PDB file of N, CA and C in Angstrom:
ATOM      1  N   UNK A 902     102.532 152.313 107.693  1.00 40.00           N
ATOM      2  CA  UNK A 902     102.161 151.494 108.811  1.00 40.00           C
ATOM      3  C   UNK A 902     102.690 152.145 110.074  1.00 40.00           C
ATOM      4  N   UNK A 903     101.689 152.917 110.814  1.00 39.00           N
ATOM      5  CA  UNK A 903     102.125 153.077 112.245  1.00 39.00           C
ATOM      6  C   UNK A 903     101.693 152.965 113.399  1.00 39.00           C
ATOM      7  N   UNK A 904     102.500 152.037 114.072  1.00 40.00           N
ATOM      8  CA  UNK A 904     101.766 151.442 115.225  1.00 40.00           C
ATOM      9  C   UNK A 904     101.151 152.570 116.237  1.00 40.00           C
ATOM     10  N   UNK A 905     100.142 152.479 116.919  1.00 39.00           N
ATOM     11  CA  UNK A 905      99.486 153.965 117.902  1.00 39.00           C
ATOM     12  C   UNK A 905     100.403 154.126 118.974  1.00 39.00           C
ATOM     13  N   UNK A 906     100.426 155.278 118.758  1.00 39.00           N
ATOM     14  CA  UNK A 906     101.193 156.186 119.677  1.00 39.00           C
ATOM     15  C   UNK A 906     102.925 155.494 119.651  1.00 39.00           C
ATOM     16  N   UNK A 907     103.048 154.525 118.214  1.00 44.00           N
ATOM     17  CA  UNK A 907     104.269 154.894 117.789  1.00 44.00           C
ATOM     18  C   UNK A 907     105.380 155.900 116.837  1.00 44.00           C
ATOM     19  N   UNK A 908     106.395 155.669 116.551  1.00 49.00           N
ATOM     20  CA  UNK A 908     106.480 156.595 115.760  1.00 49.00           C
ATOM     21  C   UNK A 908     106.637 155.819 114.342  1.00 49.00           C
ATOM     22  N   UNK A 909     106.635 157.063 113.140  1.00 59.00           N
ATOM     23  CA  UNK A 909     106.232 156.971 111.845  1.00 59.00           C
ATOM     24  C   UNK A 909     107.211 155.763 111.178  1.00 59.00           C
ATOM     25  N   UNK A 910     106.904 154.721 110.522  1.00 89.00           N
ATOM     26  CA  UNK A 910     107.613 153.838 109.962  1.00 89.00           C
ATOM     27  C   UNK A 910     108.201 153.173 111.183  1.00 89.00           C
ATOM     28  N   UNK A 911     107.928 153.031 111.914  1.00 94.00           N
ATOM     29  CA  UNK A 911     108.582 151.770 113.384  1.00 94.00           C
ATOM     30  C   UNK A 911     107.343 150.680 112.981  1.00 94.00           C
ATOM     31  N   UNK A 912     108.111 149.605 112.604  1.00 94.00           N
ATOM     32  CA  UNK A 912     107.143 148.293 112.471  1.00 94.00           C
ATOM     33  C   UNK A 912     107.429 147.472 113.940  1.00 94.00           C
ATOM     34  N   UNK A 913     108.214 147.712 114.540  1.00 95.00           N
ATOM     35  CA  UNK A 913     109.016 146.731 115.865  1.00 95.00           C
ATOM     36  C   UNK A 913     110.663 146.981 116.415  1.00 95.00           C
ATOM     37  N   UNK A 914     110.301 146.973 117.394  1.00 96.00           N
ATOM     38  CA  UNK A 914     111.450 147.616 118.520  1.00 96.00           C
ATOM     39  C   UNK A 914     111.440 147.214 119.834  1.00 96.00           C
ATOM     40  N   UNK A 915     112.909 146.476 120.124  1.00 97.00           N
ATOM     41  CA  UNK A 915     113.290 145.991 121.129  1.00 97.00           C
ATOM     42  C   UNK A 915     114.556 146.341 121.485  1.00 97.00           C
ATOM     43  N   UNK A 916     115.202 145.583 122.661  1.00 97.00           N
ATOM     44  CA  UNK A 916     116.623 146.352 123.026  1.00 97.00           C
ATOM     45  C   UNK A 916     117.775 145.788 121.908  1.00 97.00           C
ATOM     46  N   UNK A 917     116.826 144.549 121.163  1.00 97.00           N
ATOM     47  CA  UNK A 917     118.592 144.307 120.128  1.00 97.00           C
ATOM     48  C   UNK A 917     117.615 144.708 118.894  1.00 97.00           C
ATOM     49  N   UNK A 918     116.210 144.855 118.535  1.00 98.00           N
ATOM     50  CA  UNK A 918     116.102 144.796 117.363  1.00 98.00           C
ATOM     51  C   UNK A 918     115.499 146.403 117.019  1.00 98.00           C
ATOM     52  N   UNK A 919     115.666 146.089 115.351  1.00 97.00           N
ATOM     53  CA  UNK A 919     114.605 147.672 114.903  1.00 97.00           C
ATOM     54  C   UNK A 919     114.348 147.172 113.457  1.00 97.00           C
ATOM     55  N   UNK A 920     112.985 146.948 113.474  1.00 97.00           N
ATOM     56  CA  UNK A 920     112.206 146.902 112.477  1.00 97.00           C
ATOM     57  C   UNK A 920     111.566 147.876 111.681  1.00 97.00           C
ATOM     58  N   UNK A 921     111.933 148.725 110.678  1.00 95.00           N
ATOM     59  CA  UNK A 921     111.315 150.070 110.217  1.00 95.00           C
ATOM     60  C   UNK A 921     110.735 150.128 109.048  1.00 95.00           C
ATOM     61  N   UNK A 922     110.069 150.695 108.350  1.00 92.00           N
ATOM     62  CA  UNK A 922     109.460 151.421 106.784  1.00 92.00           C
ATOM     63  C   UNK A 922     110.172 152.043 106.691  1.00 92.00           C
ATOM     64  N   UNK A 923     111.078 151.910 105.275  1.00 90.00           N
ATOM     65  CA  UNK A 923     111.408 152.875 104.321  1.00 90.00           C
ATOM     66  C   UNK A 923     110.690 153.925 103.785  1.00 90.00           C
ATOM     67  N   UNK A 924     109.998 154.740 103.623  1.00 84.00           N
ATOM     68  CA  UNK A 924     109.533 155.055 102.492  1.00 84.00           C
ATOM     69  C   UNK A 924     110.455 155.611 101.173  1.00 84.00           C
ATOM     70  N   UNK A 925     111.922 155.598 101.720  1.00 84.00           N
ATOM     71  CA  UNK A 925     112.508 156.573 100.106  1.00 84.00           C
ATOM     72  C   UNK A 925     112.446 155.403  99.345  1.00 84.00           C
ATOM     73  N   UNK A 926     112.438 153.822 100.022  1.00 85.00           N
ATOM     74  CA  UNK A 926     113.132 153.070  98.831  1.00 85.00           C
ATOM     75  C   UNK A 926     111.839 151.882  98.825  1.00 85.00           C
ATOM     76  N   UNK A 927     111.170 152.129  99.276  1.00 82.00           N
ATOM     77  CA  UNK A 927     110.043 150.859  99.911  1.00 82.00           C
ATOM     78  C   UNK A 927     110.448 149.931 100.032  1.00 82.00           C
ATOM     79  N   UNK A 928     111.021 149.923 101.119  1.00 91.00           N
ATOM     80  CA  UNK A 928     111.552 148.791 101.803  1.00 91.00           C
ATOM     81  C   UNK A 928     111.227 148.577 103.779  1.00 91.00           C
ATOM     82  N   UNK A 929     111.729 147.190 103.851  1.00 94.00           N
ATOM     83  CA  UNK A 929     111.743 147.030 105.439  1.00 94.00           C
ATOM     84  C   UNK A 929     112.977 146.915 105.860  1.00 94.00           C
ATOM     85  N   UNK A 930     113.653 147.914 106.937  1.00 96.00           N
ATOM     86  CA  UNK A 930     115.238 147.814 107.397  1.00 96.00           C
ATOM     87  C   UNK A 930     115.091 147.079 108.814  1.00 96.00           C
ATOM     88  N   UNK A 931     115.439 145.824 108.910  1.00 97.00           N
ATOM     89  CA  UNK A 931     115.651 145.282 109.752  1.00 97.00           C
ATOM     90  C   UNK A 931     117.235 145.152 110.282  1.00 97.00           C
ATOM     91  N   UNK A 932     117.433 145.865 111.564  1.00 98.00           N
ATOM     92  CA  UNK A 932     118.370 146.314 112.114  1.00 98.00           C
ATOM     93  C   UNK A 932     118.954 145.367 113.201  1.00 98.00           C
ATOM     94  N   UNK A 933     119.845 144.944 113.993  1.00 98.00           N
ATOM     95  CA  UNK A 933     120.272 144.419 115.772  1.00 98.00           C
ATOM     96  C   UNK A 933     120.248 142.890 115.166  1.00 98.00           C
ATOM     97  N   UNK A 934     119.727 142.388 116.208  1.00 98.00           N
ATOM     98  CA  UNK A 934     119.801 140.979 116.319  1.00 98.00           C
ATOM     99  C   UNK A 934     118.668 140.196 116.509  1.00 98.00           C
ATOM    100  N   UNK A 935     118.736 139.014 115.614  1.00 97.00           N
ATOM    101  CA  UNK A 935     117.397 138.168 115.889  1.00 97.00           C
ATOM    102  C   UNK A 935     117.585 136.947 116.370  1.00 97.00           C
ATOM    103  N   UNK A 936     116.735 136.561 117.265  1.00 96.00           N
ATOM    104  CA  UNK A 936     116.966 135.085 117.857  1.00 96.00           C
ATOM    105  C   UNK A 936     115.376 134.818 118.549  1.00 96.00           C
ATOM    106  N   UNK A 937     115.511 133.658 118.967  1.00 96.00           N
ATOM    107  CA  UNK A 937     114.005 133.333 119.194  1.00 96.00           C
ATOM    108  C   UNK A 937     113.590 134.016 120.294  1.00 96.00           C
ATOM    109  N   UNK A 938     114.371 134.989 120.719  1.00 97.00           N
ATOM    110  CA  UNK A 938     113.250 135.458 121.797  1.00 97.00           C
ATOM    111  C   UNK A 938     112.652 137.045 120.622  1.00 97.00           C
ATOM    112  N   UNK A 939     112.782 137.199 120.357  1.00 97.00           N
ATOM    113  CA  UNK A 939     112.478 138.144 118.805  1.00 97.00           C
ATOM    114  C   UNK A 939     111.981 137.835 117.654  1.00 97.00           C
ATOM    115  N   UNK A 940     112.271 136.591 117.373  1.00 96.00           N
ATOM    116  CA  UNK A 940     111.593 136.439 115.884  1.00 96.00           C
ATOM    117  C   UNK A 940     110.174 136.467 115.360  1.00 96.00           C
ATOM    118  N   UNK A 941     109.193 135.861 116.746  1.00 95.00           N
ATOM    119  CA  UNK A 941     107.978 135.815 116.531  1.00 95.00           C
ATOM    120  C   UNK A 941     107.121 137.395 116.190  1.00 95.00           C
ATOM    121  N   UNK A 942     108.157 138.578 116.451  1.00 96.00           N
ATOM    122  CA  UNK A 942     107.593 139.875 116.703  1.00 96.00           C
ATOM    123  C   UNK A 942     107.963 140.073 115.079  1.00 96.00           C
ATOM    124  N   UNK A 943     109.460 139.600 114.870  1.00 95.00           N
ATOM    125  CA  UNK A 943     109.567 140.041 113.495  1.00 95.00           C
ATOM    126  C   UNK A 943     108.750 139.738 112.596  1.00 95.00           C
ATOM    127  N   UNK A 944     108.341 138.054 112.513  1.00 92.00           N
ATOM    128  CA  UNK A 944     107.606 137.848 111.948  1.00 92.00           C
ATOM    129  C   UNK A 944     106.204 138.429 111.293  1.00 92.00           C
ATOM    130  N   UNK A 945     105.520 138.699 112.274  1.00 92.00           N
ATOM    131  CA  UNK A 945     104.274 139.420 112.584  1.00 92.00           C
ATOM    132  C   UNK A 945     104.623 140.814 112.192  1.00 92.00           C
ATOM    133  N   UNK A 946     105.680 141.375 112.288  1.00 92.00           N
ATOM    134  CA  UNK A 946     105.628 142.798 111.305  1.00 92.00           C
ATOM    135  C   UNK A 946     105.842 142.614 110.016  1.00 92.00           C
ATOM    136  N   UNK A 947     106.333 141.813 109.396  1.00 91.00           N
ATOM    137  CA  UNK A 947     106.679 141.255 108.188  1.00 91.00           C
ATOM    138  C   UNK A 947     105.407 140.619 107.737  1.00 91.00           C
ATOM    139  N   UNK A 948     104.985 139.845 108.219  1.00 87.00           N
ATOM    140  CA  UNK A 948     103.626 139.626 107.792  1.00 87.00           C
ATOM    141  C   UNK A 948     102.665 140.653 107.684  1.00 87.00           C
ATOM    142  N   UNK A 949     102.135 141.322 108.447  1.00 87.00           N
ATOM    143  CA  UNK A 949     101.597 142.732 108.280  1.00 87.00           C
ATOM    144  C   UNK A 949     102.052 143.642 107.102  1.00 87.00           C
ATOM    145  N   UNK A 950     103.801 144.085 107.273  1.00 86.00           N
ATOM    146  CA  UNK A 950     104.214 145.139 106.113  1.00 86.00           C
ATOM    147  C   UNK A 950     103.717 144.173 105.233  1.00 86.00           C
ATOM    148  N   UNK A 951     103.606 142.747 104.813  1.00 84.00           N
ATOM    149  CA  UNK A 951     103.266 142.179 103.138  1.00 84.00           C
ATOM    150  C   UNK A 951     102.032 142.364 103.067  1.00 84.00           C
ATOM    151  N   UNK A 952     101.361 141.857 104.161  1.00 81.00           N
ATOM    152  CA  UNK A 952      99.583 142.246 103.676  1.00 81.00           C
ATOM    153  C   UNK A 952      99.470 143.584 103.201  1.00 81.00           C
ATOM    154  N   UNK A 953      99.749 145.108 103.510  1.00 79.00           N
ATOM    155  CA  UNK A 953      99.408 145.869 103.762  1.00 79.00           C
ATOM    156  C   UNK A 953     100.002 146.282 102.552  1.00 79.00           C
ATOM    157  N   UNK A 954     101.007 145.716 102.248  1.00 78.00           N
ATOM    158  CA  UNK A 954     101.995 146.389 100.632  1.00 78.00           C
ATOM    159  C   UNK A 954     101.928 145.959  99.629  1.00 78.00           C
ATOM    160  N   UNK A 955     102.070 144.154 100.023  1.00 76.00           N
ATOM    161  CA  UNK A 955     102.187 143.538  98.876  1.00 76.00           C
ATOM    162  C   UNK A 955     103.352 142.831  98.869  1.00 76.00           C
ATOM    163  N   UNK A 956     104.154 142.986  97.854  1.00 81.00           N
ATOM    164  CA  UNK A 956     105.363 142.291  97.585  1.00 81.00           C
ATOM    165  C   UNK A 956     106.398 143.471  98.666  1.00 81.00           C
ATOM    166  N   UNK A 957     107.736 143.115  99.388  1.00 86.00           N
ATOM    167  CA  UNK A 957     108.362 143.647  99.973  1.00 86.00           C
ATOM    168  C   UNK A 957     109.579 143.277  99.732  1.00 86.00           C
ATOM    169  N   UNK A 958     110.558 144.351  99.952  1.00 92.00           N
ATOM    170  CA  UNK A 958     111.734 144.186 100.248  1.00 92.00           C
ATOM    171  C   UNK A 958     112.653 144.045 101.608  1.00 92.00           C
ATOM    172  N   UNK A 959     113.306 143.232 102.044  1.00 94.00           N
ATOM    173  CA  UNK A 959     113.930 143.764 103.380  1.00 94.00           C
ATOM    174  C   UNK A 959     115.536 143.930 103.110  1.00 94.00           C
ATOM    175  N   UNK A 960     115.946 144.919 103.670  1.00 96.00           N
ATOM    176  CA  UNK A 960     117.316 145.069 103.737  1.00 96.00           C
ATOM    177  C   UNK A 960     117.757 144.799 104.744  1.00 96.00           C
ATOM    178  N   UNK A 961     118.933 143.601 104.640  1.00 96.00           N
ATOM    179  CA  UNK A 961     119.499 142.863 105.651  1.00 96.00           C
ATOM    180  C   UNK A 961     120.304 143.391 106.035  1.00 96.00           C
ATOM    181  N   UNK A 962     120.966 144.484 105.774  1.00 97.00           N
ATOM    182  CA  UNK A 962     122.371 145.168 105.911  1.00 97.00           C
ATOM    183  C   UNK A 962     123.188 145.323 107.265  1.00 97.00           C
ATOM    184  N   UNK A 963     121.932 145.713 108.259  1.00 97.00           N
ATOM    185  CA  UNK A 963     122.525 146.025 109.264  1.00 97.00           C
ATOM    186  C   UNK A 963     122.150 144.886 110.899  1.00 97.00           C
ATOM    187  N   UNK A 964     121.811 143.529 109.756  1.00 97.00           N
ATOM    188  CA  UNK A 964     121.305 142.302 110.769  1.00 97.00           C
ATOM    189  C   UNK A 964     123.056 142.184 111.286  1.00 97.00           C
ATOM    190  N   UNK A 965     123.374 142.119 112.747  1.00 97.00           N
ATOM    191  CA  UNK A 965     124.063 141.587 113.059  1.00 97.00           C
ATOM    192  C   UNK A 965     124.432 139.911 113.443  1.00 97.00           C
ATOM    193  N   UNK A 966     123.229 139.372 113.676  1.00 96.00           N
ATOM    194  CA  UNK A 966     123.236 138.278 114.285  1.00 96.00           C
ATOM    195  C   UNK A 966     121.710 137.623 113.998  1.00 96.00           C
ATOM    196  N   UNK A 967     121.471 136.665 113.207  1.00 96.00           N
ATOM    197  CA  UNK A 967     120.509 135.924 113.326  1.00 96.00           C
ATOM    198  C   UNK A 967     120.686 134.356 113.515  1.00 96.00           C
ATOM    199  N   UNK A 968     119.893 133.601 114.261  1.00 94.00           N
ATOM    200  CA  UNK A 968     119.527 132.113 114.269  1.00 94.00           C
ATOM    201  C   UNK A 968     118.852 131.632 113.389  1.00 94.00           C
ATOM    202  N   UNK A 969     118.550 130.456 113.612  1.00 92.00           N
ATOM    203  CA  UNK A 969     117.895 129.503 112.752  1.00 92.00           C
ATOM    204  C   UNK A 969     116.651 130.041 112.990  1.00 92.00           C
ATOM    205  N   UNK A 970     115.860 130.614 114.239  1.00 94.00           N
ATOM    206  CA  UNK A 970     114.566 131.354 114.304  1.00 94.00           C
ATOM    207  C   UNK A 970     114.311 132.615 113.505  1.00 94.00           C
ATOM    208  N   UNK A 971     115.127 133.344 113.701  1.00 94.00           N
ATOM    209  CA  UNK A 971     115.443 134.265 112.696  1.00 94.00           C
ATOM    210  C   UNK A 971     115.578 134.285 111.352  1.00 94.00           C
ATOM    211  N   UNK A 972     115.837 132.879 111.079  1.00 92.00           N
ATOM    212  CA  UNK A 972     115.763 132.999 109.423  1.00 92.00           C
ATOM    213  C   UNK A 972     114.575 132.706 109.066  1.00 92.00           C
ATOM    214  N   UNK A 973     114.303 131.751 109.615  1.00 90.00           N
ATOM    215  CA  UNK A 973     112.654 131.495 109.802  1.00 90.00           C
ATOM    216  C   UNK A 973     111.920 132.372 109.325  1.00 90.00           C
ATOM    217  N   UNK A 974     111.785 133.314 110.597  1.00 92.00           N
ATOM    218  CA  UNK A 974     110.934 134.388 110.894  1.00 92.00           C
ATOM    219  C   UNK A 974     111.219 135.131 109.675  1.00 92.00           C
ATOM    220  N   UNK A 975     112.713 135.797 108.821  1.00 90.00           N
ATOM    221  CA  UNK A 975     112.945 136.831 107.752  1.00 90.00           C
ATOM    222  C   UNK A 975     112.018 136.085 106.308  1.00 90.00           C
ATOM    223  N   UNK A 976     111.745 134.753 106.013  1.00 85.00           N
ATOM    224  CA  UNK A 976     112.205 133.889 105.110  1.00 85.00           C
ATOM    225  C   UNK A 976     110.430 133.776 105.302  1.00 85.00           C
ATOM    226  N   UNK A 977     110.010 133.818 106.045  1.00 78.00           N
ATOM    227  CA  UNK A 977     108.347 132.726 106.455  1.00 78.00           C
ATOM    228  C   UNK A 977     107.092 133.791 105.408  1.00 78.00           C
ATOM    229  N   UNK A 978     107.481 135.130 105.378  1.00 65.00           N
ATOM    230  CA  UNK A 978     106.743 135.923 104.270  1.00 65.00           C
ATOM    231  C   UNK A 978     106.887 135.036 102.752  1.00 65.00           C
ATOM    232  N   UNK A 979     107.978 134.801 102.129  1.00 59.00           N
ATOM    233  CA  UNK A 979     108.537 134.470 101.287  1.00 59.00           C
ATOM    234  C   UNK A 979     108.091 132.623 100.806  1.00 59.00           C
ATOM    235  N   UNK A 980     107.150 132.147 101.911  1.00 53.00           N
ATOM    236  CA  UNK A 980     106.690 130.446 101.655  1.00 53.00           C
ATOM    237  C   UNK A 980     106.303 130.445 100.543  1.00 53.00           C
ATOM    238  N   UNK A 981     106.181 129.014 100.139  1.00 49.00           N
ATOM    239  CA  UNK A 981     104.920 129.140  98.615  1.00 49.00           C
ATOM    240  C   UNK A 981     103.913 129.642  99.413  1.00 49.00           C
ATOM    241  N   UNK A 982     103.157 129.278 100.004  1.00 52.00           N
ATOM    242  CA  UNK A 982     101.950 129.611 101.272  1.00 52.00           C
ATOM    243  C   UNK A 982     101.307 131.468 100.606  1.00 52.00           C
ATOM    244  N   UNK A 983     102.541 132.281 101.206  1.00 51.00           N
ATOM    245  CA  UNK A 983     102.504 133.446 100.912  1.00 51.00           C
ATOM    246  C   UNK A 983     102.389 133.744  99.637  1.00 51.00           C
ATOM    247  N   UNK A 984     103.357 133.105  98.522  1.00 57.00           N
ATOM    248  CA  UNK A 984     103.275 133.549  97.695  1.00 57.00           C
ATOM    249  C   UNK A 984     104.664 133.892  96.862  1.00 57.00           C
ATOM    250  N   UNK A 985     105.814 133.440  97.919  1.00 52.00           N
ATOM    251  CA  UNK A 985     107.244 134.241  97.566  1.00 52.00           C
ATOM    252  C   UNK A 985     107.122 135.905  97.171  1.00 52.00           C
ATOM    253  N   UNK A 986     106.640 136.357  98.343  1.00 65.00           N
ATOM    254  CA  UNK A 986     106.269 138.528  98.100  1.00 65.00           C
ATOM    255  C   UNK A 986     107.436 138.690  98.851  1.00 65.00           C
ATOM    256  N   UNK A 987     108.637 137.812  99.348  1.00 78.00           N
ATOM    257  CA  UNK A 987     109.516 138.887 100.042  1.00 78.00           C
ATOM    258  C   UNK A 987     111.010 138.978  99.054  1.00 78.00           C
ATOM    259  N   UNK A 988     111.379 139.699  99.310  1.00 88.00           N
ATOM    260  CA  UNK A 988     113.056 139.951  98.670  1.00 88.00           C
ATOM    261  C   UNK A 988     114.599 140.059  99.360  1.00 88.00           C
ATOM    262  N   UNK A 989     115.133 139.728  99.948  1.00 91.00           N
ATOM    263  CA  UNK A 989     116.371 140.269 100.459  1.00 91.00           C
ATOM    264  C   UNK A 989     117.296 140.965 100.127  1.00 91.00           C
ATOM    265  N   UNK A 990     118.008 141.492 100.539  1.00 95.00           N
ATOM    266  CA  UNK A 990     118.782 142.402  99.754  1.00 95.00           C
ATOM    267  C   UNK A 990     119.900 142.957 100.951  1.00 95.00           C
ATOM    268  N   UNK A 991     120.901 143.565 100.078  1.00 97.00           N
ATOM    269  CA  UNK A 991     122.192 143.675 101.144  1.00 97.00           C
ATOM    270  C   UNK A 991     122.604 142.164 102.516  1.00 97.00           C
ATOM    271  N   UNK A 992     122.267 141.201 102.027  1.00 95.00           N
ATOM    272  CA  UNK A 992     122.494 140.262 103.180  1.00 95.00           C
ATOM    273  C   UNK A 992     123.672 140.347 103.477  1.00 95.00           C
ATOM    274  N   UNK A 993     124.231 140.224 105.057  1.00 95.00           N
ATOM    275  CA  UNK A 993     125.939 139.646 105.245  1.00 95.00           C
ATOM    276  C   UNK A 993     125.924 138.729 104.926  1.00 95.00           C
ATOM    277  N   UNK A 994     127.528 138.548 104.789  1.00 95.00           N
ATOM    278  CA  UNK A 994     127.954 137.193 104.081  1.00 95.00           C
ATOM    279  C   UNK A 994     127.856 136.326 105.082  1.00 95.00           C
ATOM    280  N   UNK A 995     127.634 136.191 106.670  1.00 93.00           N
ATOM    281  CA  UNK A 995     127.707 135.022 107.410  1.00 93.00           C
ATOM    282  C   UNK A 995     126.074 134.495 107.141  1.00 93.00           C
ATOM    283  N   UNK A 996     124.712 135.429 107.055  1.00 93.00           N
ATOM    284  CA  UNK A 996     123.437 134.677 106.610  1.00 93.00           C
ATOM    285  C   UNK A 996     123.801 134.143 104.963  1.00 93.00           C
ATOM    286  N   UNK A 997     124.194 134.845 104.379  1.00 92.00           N
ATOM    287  CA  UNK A 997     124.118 134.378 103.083  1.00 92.00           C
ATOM    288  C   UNK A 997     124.866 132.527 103.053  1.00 92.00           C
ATOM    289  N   UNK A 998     126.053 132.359 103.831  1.00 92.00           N
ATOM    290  CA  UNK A 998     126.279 131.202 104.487  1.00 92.00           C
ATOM    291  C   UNK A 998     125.327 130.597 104.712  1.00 92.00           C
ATOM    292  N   UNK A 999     124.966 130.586 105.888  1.00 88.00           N
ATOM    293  CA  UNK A 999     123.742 130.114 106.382  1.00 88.00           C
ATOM    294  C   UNK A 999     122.502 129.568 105.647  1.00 88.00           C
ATOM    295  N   UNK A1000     122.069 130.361 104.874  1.00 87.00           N
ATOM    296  CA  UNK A1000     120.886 130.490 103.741  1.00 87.00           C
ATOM    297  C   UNK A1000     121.474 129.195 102.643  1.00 87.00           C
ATOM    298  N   UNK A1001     122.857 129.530 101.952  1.00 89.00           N
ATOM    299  CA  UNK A1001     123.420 128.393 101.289  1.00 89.00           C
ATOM    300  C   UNK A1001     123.203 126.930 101.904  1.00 89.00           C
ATOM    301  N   UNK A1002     123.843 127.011 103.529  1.00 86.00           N
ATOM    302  CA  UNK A1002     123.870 125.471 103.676  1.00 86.00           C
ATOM    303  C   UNK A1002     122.662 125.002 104.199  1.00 86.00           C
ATOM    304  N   UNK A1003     121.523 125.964 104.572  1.00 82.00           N
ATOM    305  CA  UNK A1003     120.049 125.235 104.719  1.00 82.00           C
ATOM    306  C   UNK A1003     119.585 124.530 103.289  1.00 82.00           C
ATOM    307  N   UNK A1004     120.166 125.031 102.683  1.00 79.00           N
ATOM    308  CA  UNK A1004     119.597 124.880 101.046  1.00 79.00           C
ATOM    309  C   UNK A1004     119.845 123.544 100.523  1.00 79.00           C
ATOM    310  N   UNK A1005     120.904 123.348 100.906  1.00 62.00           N
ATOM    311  CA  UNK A1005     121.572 121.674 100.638  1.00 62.00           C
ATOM    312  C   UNK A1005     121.894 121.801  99.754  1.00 62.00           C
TER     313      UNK A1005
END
């Protein structure tokens, strides 16, 4: 997936975020920080990388900071709707928090 006249594996890029293609591991590395002035972009690349792949992985590893929009947005591939095609992986322990107490 590459956006025109972007570069190779950039799904989305802003001053806190970086959305990329793996190809060694097929995955999506979502990088910086998400909050609602960002999430709607994440979303929409995440939606795209699943149409276009299929089932996906994202590696959370290097999320510093997400909101409640942000989880949203990581989590909204993953609806029954979709299909549950997304995966997480490497989450920090403050979303993995987070993720727990939305859960009830």
């Amino acid at each position: 997936m590459n956006p025109p006249g972007g570069h190779p594996g950039v799904l989305y890029t802003d001053t806190y975020l970086s959305v990329r293609w793996s190809p060694a591991d097929s995955s999506v590395i979502v990088e910086g920080e998400v909050d609602v002035s960002n999430s709607a972009a994440l979303a929409t690349a995440l939606a795209e990388a699943r149409s276009e792949r299929g089932e996906i992985t994202i590696d959370a590893g290097a999320l510093r900071f997400v909101d409640l929009a942000g989880l949203r947005a990581l989590l909204a591939p993953a609806s029954p709707v979709a299909g549950s095609a997304v995966r997480l992986r490497n989450v920090p322990p403050y979303l993995r928090r987070l993720m727990e107490m939305l859960d009830g």
